[in-house]
Coordinates of N, CA and C in Angstrom, one line a residue:
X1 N 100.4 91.5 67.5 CA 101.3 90.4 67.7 C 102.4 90.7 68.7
X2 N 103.3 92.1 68.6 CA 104.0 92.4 70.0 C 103.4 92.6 70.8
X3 N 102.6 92.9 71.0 CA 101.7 93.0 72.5 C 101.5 92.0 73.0
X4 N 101.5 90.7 72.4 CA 101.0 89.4 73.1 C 102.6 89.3 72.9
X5 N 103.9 89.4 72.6 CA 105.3 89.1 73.3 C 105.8 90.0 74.2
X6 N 105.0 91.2 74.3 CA 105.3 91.8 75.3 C 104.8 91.3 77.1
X7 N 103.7 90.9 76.5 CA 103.0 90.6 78.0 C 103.5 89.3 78.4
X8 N 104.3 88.1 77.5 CA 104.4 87.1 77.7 C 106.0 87.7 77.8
X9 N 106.9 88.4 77.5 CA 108.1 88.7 78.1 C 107.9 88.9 79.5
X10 N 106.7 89.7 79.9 CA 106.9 90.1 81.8 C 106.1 89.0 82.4
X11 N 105.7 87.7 81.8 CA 105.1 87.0 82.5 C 106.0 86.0 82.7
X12 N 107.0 85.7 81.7 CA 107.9 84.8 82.0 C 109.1 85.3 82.7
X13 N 108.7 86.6 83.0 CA 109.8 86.6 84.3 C 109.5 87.0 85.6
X14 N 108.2 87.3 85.4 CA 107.2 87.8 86.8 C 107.9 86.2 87.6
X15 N 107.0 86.9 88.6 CA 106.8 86.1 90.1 C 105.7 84.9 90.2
X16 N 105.0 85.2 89.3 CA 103.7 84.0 89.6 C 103.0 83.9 87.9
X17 N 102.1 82.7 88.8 CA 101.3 82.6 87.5 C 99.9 83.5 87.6
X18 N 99.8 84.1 86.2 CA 98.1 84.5 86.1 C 97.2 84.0 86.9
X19 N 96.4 84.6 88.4 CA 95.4 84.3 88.8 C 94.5 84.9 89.8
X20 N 94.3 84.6 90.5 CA 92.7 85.3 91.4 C 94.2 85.4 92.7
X21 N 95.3 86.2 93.2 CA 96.8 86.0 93.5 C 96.6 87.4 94.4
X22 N 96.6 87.2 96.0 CA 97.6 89.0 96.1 C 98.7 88.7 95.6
X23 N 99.2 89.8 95.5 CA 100.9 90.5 94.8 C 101.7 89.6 95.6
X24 N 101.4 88.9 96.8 CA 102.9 88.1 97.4 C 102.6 86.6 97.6
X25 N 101.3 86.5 96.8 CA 101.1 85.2 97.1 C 101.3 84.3 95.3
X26 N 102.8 84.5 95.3 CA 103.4 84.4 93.7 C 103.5 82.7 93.5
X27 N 103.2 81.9 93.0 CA 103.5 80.4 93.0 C 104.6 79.8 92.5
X28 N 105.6 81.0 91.9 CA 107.0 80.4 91.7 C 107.8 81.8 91.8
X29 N 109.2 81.4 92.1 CA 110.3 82.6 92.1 C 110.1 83.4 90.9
X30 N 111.1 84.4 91.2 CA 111.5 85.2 89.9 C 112.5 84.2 89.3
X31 N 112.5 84.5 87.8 CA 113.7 84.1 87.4 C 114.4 85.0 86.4
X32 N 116.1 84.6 86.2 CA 116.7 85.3 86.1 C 116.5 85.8 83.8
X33 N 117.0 86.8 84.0 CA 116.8 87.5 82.6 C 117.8 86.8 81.7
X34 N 119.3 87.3 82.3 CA 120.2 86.6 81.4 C 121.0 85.4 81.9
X35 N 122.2 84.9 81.2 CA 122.2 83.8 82.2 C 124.3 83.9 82.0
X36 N 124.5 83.4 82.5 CA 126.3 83.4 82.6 C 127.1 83.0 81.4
X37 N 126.8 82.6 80.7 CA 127.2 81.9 79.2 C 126.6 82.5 78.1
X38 N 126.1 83.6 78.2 CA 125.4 84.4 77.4 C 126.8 85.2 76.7
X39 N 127.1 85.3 75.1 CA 128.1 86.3 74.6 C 128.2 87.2 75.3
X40 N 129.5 87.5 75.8 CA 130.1 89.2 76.2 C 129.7 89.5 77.9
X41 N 129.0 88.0 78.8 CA 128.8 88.0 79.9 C 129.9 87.7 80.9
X42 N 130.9 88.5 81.1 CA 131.8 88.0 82.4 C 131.3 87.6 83.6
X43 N 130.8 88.4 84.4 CA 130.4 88.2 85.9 C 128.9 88.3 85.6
X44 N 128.0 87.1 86.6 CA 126.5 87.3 86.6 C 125.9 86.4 88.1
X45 N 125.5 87.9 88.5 CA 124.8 87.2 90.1 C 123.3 87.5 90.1
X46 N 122.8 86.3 90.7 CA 121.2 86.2 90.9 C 120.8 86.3 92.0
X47 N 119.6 87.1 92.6 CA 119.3 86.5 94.1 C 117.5 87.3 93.7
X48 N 116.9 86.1 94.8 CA 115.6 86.3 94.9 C 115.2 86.6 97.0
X49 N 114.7 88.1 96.7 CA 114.1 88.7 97.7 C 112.3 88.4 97.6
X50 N 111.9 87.1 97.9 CA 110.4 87.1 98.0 C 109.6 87.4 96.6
X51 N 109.0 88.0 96.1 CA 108.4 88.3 94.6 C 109.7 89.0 94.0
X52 N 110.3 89.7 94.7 CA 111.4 90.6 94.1 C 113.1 89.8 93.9
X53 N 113.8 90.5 92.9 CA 114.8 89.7 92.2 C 116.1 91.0 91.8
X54 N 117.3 90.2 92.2 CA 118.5 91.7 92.0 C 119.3 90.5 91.1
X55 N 119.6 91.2 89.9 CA 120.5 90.9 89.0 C 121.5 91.7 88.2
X56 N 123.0 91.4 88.5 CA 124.2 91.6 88.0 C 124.5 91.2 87.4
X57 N 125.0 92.0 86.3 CA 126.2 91.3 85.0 C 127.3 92.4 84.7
X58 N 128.3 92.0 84.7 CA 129.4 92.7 83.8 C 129.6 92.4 82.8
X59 N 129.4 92.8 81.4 CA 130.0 92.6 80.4 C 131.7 93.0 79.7
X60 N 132.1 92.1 78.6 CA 133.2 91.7 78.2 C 133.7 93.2 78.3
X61 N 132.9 94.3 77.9 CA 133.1 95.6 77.6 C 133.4 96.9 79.0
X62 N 133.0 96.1 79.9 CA 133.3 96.8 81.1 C 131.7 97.1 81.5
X63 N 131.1 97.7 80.9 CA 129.7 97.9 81.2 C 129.3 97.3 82.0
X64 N 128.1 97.5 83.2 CA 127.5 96.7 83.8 C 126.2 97.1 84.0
X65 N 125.2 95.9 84.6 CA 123.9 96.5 84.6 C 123.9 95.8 85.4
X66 N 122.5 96.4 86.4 CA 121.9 95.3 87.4 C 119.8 95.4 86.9
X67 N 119.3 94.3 86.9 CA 118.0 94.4 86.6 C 117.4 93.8 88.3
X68 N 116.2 95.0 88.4 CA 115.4 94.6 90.1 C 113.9 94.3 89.1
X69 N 113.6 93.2 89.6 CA 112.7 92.8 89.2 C 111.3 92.4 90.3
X70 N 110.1 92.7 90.1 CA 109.1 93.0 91.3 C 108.0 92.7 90.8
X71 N 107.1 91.9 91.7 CA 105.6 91.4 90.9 C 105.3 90.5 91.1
X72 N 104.4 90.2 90.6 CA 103.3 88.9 90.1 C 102.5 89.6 88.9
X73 N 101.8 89.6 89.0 CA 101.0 90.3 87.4 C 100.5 92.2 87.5
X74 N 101.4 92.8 88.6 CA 101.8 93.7 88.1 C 103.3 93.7 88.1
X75 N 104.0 93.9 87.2 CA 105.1 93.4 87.0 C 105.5 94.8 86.5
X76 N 106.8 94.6 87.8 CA 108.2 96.2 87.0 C 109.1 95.6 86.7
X77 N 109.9 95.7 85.8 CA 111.5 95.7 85.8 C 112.3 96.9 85.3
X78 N 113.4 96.6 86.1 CA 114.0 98.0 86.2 C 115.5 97.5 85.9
X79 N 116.2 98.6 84.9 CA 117.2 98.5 84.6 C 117.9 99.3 84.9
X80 N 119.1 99.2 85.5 CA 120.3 100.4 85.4 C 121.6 100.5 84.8
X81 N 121.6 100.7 83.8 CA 123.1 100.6 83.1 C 124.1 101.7 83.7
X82 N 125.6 101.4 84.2 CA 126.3 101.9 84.2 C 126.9 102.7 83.1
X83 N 127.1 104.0 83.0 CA 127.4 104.1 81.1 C 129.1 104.4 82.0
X84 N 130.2 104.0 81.2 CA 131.1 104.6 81.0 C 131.8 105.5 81.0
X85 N 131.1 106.9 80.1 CA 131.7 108.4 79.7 C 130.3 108.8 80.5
X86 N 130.3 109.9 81.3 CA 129.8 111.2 81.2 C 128.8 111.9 80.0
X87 N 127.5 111.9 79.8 CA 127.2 112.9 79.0 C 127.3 114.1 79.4
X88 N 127.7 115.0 78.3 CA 127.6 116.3 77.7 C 126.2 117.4 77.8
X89 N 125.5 116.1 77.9 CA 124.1 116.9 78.0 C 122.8 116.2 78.8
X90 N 122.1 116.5 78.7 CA 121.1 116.2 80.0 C 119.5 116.3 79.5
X91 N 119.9 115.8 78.3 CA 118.4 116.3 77.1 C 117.9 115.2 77.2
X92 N 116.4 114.9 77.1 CA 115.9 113.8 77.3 C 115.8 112.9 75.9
X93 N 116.2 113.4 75.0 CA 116.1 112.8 73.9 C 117.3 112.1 73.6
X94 N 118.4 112.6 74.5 CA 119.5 111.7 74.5 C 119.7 110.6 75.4
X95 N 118.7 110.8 76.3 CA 118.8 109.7 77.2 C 117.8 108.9 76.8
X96 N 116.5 109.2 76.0 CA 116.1 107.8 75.4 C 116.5 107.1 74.1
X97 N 117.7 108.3 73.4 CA 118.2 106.8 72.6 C 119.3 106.3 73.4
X98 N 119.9 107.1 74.5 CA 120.3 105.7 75.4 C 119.9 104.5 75.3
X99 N 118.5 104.8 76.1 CA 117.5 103.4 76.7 C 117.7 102.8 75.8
X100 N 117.1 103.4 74.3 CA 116.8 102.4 72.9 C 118.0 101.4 72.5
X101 N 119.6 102.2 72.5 CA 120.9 101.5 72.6 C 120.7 100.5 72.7
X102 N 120.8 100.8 74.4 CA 120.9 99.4 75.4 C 119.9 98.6 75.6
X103 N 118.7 98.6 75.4 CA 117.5 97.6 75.3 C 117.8 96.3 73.8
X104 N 118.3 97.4 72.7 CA 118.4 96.7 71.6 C 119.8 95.7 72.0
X105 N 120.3 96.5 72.2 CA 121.9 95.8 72.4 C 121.6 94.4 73.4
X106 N 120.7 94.2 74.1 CA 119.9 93.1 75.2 C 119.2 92.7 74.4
X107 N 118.4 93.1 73.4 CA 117.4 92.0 72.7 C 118.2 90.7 71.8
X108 N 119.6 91.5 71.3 CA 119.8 90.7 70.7 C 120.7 89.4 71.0
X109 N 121.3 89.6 72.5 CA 122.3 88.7 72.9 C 121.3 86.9 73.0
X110 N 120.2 86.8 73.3 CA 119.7 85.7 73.4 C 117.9 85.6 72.5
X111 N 117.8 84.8 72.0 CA 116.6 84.8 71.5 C 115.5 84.8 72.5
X112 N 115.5 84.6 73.7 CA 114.6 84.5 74.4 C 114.1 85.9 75.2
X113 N 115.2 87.2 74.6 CA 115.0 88.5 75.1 C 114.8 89.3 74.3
X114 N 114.2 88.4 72.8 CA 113.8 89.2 71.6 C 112.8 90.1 71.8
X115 N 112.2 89.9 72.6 CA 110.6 90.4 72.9 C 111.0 92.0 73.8
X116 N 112.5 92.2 74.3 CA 112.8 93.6 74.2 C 113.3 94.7 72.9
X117 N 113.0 94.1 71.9 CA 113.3 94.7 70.6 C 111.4 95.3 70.3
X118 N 110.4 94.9 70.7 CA 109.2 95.0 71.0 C 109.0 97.0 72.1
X119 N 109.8 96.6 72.7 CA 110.1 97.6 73.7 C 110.6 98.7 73.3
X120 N 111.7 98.7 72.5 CA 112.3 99.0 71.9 C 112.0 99.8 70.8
X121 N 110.9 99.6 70.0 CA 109.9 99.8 69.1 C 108.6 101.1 70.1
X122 N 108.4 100.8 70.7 CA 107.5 101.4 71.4 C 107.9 102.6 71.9
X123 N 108.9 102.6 72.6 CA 110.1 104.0 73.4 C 110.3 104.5 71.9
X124 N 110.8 104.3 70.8 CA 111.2 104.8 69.7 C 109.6 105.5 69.0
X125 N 108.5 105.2 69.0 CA 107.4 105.6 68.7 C 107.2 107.2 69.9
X126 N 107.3 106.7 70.4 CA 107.3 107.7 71.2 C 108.1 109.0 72.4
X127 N 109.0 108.2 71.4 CA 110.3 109.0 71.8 C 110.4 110.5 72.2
X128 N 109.4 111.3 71.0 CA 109.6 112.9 70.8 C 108.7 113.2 72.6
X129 N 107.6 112.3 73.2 CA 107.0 112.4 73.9 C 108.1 112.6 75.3
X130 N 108.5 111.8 75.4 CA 109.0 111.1 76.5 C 109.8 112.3 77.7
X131 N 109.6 112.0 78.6 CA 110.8 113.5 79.5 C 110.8 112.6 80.9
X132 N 111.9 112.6 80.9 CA 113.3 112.6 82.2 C 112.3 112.0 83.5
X133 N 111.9 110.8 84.0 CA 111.7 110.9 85.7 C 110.0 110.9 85.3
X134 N 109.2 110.5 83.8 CA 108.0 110.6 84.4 C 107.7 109.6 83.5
X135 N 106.4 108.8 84.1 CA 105.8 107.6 83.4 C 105.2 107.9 82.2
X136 N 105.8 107.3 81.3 CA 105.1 107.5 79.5 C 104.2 106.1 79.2
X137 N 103.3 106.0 79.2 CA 102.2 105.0 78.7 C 102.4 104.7 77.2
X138 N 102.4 103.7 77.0 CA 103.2 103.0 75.9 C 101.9 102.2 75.2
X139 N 102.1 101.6 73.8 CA 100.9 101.0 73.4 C 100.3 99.5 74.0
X140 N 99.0 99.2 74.6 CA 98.7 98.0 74.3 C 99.1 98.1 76.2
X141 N 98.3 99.1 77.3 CA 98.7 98.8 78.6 C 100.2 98.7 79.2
X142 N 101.1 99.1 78.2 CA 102.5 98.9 78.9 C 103.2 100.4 79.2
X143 N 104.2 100.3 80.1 CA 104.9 102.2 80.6 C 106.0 101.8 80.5
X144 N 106.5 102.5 80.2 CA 108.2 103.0 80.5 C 108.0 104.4 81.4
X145 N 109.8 104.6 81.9 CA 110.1 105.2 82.7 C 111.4 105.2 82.5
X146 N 112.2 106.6 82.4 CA 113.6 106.6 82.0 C 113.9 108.0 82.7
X147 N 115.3 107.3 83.0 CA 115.8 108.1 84.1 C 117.1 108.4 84.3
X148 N 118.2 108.9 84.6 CA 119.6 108.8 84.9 C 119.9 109.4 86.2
X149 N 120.7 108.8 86.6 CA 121.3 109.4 87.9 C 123.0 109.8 87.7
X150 N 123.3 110.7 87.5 CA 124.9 111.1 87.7 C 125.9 111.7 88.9
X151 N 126.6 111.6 89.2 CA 127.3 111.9 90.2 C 129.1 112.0 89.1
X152 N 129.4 112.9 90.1 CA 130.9 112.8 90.0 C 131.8 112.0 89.2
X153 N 132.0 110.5 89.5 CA 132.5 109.3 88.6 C 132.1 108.3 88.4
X154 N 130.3 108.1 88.7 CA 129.2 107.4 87.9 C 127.8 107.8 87.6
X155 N 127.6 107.5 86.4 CA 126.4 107.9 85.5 C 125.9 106.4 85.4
X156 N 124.4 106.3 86.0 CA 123.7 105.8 85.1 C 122.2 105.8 84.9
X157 N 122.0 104.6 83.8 CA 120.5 104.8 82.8 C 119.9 103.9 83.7
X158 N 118.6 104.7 84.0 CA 117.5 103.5 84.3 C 116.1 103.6 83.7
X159 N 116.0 102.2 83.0 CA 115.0 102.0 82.2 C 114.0 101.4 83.1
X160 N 112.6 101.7 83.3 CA 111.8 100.9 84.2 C 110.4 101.2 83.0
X161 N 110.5 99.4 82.9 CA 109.0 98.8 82.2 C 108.1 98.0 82.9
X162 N 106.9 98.6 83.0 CA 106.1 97.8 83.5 C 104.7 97.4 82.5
X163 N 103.6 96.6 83.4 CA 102.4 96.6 82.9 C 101.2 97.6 83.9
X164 N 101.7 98.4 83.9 CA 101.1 99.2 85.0 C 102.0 100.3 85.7
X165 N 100.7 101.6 85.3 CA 101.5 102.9 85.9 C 102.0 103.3 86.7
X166 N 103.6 103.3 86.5 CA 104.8 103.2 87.7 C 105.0 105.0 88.2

């Protein structure tokens, strides 16, 4: 049963509809994930690049994320969360209960983003697996990819789910 919310989570935000389609010949835009009136959303910008899609939010909490979204029915989305503090460590197991955090902490703000609690479920199944910068094959055709980039006075998480080996 999540596998069929999974696939219908990246299809309702892919680029096109299911079909006999190259990758740019998408029949409707991207559309956006979250929306401006969503709990704890201060600032939220949208813009559509062709199949591809850049989205901004600042939350009430200072946090911010941007999601790039790419496709037609091979479909990536990619998340980057800003974290705040600096980790202490650099272990991959702390950076996928990152991911797990902040995926959950997104599933719950809107019912229509329940189907990343599905995700969520999956990265946690497989968690002990998972290492830093390489594609983990998830149940039911789906990947993740988790990553962090740190510098000096910004750290952040990038979660990238697709339907296909990224």
């Amino acid at each position: 049963m999540y596998r069929t919310s999974l696939l219908l989570l990246l299809i309702a935000f892919s680029s096109c509809q299911n079909g006999q389609h190259k990758e740019t010949d998408c029949k409707t835009l991207p559309q956006a994930m979250l929306r401006p009136d969503m709990q704890g959303i201060t600032e939220h910008k949208f813009q559509v690049k062709g199949i591809d899609s850049e989205e901004f939010v600042r939350f009430a909490n200072g946090k911010t994320l941007t999601i790039l979204q790419s496709g037609c029915e091979k479909i990536r989305q990619e998340f980057r969360f800003e974290l705040k503090e600096k980790p202490t460590t650099d272990d991959a197991a702390y950076w996928t209960d990152q991911a797990i955090l902040n995926l959950a902490a997104l599933a719950v703000l809107d019912p229509q983003l329940m189907p990343l609690g599905n995700w969520v479920m999956m990265i946690r199944a497989q968690k002990d697996d998972i290492r830093l910068a390489e594609t983990k094959a998830l149940e039911g055709g789906f990947y993740t990819k988790i990553d962090r980039i740190t510098s000096n006075d910004r750290v952040f998480l990038i979660i990238t789910l697709s339907n296909f080996s990224i």
